[in-house]
CSV table of C-alpha atoms in Angstrom, one decimal:
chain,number,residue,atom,x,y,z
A,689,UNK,CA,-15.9,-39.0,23.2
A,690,UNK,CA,-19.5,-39.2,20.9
A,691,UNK,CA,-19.1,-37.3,18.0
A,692,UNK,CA,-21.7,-35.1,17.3
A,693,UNK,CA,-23.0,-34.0,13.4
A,694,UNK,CA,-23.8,-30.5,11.8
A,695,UNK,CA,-27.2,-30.4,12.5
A,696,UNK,CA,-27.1,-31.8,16.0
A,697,UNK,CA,-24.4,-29.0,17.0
A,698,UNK,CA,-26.7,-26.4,15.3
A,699,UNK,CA,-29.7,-27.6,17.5
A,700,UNK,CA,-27.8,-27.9,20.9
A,701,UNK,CA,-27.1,-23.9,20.2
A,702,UNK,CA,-30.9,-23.2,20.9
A,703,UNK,CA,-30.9,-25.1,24.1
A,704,UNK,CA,-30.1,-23.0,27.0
A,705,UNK,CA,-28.7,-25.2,29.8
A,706,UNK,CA,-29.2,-22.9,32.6
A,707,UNK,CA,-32.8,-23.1,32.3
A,708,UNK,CA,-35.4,-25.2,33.5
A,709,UNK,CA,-38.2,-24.8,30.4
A,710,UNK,CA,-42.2,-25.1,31.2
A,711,UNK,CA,-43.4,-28.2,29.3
A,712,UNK,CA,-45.0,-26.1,26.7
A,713,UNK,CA,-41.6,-24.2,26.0
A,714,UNK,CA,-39.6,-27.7,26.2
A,715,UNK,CA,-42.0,-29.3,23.8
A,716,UNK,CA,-41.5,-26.4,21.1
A,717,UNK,CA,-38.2,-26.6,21.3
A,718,UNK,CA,-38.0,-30.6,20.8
A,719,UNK,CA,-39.4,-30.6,17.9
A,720,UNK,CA,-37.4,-27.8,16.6
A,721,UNK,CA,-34.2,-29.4,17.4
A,722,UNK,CA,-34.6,-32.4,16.4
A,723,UNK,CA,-32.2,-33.5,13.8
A,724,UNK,CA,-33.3,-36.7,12.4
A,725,UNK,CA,-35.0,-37.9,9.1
A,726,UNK,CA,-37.6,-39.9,10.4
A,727,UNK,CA,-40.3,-39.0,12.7
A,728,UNK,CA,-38.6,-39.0,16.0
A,729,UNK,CA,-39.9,-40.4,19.1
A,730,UNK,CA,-40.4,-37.9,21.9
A,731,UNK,CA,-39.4,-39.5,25.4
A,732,UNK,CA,-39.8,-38.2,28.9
A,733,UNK,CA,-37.3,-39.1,31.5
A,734,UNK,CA,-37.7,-39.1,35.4
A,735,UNK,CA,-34.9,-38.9,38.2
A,736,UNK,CA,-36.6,-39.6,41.1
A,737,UNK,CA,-35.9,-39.7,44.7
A,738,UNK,CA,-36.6,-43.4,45.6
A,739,UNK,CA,-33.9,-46.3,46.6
A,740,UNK,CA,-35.4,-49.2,44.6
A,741,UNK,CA,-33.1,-51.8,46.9
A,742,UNK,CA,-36.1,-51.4,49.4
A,743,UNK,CA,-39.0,-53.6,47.7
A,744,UNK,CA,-41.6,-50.7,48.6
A,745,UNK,CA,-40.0,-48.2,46.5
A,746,UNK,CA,-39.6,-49.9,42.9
A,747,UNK,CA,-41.9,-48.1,40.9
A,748,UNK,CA,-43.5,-50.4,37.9
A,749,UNK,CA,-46.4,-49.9,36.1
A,750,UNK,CA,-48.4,-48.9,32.6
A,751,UNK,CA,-50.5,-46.2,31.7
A,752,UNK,CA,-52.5,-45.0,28.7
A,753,UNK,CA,-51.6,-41.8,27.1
A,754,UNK,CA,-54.8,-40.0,25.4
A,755,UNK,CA,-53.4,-39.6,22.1
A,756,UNK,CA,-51.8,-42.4,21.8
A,757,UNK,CA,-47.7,-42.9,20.9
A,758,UNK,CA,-47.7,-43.0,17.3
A,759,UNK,CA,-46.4,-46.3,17.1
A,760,UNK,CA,-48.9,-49.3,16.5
A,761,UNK,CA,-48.0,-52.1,18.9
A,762,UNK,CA,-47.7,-56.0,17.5
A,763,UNK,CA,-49.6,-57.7,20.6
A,764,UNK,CA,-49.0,-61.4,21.3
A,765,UNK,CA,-51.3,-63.3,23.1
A,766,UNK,CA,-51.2,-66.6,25.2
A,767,UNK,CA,-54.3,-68.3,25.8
A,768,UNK,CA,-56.5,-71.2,25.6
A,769,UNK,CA,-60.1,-72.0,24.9
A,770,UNK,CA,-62.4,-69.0,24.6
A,771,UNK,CA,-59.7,-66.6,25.8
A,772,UNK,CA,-57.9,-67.5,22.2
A,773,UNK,CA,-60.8,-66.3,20.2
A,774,UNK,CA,-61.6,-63.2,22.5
A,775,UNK,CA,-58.3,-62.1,21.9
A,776,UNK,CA,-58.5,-62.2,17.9
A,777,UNK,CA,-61.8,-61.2,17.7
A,778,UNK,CA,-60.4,-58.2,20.0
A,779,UNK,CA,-57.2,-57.2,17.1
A,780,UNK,CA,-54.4,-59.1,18.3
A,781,UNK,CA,-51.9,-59.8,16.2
A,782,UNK,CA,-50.8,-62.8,16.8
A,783,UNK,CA,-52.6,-65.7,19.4
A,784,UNK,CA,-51.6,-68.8,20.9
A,785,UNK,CA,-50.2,-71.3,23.5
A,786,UNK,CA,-47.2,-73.5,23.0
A,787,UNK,CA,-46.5,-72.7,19.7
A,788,UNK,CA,-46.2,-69.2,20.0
A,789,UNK,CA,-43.6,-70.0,23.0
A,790,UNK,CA,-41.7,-72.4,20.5
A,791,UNK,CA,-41.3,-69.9,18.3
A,792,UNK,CA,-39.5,-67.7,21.2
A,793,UNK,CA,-37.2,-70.5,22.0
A,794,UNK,CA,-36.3,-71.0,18.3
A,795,UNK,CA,-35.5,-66.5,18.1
A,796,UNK,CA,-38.6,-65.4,17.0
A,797,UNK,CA,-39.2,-61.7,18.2
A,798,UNK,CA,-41.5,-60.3,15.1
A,799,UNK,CA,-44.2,-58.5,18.1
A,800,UNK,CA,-44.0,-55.7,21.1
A,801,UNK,CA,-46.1,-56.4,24.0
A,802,UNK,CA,-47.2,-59.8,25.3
A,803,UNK,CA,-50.7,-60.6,27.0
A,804,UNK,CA,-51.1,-63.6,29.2
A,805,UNK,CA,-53.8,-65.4,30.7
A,806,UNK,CA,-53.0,-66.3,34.4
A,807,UNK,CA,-53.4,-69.9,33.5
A,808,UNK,CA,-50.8,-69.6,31.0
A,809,UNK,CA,-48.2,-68.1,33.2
A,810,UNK,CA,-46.7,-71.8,33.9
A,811,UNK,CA,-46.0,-72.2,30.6
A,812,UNK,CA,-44.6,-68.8,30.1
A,813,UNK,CA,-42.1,-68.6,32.6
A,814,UNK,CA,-40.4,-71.3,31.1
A,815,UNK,CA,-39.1,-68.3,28.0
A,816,UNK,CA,-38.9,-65.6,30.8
A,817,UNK,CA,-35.2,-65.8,30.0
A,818,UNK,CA,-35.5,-64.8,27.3
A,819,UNK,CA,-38.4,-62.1,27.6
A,820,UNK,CA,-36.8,-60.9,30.9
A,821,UNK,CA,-33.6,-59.1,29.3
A,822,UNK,CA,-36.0,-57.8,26.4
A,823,UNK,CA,-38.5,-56.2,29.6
A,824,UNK,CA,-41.2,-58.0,27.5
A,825,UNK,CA,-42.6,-60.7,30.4
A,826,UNK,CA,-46.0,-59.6,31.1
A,827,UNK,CA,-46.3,-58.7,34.7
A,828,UNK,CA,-49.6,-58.1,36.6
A,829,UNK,CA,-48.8,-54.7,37.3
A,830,UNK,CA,-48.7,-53.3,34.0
A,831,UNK,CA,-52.2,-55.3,33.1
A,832,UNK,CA,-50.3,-57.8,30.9
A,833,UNK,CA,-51.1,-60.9,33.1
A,834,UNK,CA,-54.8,-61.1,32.8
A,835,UNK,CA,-58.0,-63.0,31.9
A,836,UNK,CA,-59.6,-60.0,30.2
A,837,UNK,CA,-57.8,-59.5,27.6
A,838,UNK,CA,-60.2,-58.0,25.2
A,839,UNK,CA,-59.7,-55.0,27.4
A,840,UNK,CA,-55.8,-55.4,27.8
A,841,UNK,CA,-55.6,-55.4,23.8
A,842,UNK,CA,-57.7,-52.9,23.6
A,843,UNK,CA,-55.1,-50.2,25.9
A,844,UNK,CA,-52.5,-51.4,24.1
A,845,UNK,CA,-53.8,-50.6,20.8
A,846,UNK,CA,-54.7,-47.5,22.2
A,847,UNK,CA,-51.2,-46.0,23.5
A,848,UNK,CA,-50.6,-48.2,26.8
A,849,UNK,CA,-47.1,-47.3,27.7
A,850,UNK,CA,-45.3,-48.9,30.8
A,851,UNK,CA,-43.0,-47.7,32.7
A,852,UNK,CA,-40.1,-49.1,35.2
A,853,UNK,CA,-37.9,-47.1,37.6
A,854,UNK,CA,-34.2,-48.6,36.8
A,855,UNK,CA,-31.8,-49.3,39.4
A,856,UNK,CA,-30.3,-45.5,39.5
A,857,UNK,CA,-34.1,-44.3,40.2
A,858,UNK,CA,-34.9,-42.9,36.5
A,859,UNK,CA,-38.0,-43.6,34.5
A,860,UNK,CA,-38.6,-42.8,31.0
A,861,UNK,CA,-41.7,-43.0,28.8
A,862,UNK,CA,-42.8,-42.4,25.1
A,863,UNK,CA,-45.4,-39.4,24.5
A,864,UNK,CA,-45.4,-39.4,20.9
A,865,UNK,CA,-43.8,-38.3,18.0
A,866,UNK,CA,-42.3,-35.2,16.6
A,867,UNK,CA,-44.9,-35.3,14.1
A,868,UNK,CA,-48.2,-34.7,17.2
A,869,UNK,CA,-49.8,-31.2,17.5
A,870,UNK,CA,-47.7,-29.5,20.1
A,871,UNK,CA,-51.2,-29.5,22.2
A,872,UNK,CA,-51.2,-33.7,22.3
A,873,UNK,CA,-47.7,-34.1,23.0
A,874,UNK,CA,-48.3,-31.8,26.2
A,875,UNK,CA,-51.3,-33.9,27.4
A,876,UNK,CA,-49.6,-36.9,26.6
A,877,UNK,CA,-46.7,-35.6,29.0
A,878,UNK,CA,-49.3,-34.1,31.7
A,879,UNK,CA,-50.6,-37.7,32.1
A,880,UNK,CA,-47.1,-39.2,32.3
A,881,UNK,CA,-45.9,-36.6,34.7
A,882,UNK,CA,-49.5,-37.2,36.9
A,883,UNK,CA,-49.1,-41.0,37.1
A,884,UNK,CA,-45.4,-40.7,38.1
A,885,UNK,CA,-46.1,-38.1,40.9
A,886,UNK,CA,-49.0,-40.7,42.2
A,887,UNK,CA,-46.3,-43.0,42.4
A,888,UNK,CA,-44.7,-41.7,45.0
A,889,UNK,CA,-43.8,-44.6,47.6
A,890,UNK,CA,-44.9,-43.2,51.1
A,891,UNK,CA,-41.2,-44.0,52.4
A,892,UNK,CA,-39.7,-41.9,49.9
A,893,UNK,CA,-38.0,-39.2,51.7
A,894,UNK,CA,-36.5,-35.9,50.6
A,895,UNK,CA,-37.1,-34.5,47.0
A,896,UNK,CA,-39.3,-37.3,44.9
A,897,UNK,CA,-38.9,-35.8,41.5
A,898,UNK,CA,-35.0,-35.0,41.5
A,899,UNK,CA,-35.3,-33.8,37.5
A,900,UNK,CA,-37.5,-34.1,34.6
A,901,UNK,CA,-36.1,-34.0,30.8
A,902,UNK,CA,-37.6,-34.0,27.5
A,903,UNK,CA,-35.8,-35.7,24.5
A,904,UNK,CA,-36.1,-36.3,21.1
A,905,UNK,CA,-34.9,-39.5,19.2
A,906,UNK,CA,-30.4,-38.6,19.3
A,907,UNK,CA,-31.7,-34.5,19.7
A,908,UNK,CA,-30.4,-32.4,23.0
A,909,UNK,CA,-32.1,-32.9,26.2
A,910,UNK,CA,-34.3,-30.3,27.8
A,911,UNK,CA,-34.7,-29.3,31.2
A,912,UNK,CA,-37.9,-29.2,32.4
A,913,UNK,CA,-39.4,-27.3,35.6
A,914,UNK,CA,-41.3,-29.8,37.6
A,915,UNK,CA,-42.9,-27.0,39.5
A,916,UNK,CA,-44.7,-25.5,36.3
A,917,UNK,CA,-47.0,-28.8,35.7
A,918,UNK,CA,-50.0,-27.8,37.5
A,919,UNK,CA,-51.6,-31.2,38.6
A,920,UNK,CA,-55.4,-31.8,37.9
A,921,UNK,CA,-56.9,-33.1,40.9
């Protein structure tokens, strides 16, 4: 059984089970439970209806939150020629080709998000062991795999956040910290919520979004009523 401290059994006393809160209630209460001495991450998680066996039902992708996450992203980025200089001139962190992917093989893992150019692909699938398990191989879907990657840095650096439907169906995503106007948090969330709803795989059947929960960083989850997020069309 997880042992649970003063302050976290003090907060979990403010958190009515029974109820299903409207994301502007849920996000109030968030911060005020959370427990921890750092500025705590603020995480949405999904339970949706989907069997992700069936290829056309695994739900992968990225989006960009409008205020950002509050967390500045190391970007990585394997390229050649041009591409290499685009890339720094663009802010990334670190750039290059084979030595970058020695590094990897040697246990380096000083950076968050990779970029690649399709051209390098080859070359990095030859780590994707060892990116794989870390869910840092960059993937087409999520705008990591591509020859722009002025543009691709420039999301990242932004508040890109992607997001993967596990095995059991959930998803969940960063919108910020504790530390965000309660306002950014909730568009943050609304623009989460809105991508995950236009996800919906056409051969999904029954109820898509089973639950939605808000979380801080080891503080109580909240329930959140799915039907209250109005979405903008």
């Amino acid at each position: 059984m997880v042992k649970r401290g003063k302050k976290f059994k003090e907060a979990i006393k403010l958190v009515d089970n029974t109820k299903a809160y409207s994301v502007t209630e849920a996000v109030e209460l968030a911060k005020k439970t959370s427990t921890v001495n750092f500025d705590a991450t603020v995480e949405v998680a999904f339970r949706l209806g989907i069997d992700t066996r069936k290829n056309d039902q695994q739900i992968r992708g990225a989006v960009v939150l409008p205020n950002g996450t509050g967390k500045v992203q190391r970007v990585l980025v394997f390229a050649k020629g041009e591409k290499l200089k685009e890339a720094e001139a663009a802010g990334a962190d670190f750039v290059g080709d084979a030595d970058y992917i020695a590094k990897i093989q040697q246990g380096w893992f000083d950076f968050d998000v990779i970029v690649a150019t399709p051209d390098m692909m080859g070359e990095v699938g030859k780590i994707g062991r060892l990116l794989g398990p870390k869910g840092l191989m960059p993937n087409p879907r999520t705008g990591t795999v591509t020859f722009d990657v002025a543009k691709a840095i420039e999301e990242i650096k932004a508040g890109k956040v992607e997001y993967r439907a596990d095995k059991a169906g959930i998803i969940h995503a960063p919108i910020g910290k504790v530390s965000f106007d309660n306002a950014k948090l909730e568009e943050n969330f609304q623009t989460v919520f809105e991508t995950v709803q236009k996800a919906k795989p056409a051969s999904a059947k029954g109820t898509y979004m089973k639950s939605v929960n808000l979380t801080t960083t080891m503080g109580p989850s909240l329930k959140i009523d799915p039907s209250s997020v109005v979405i903008k069309k």
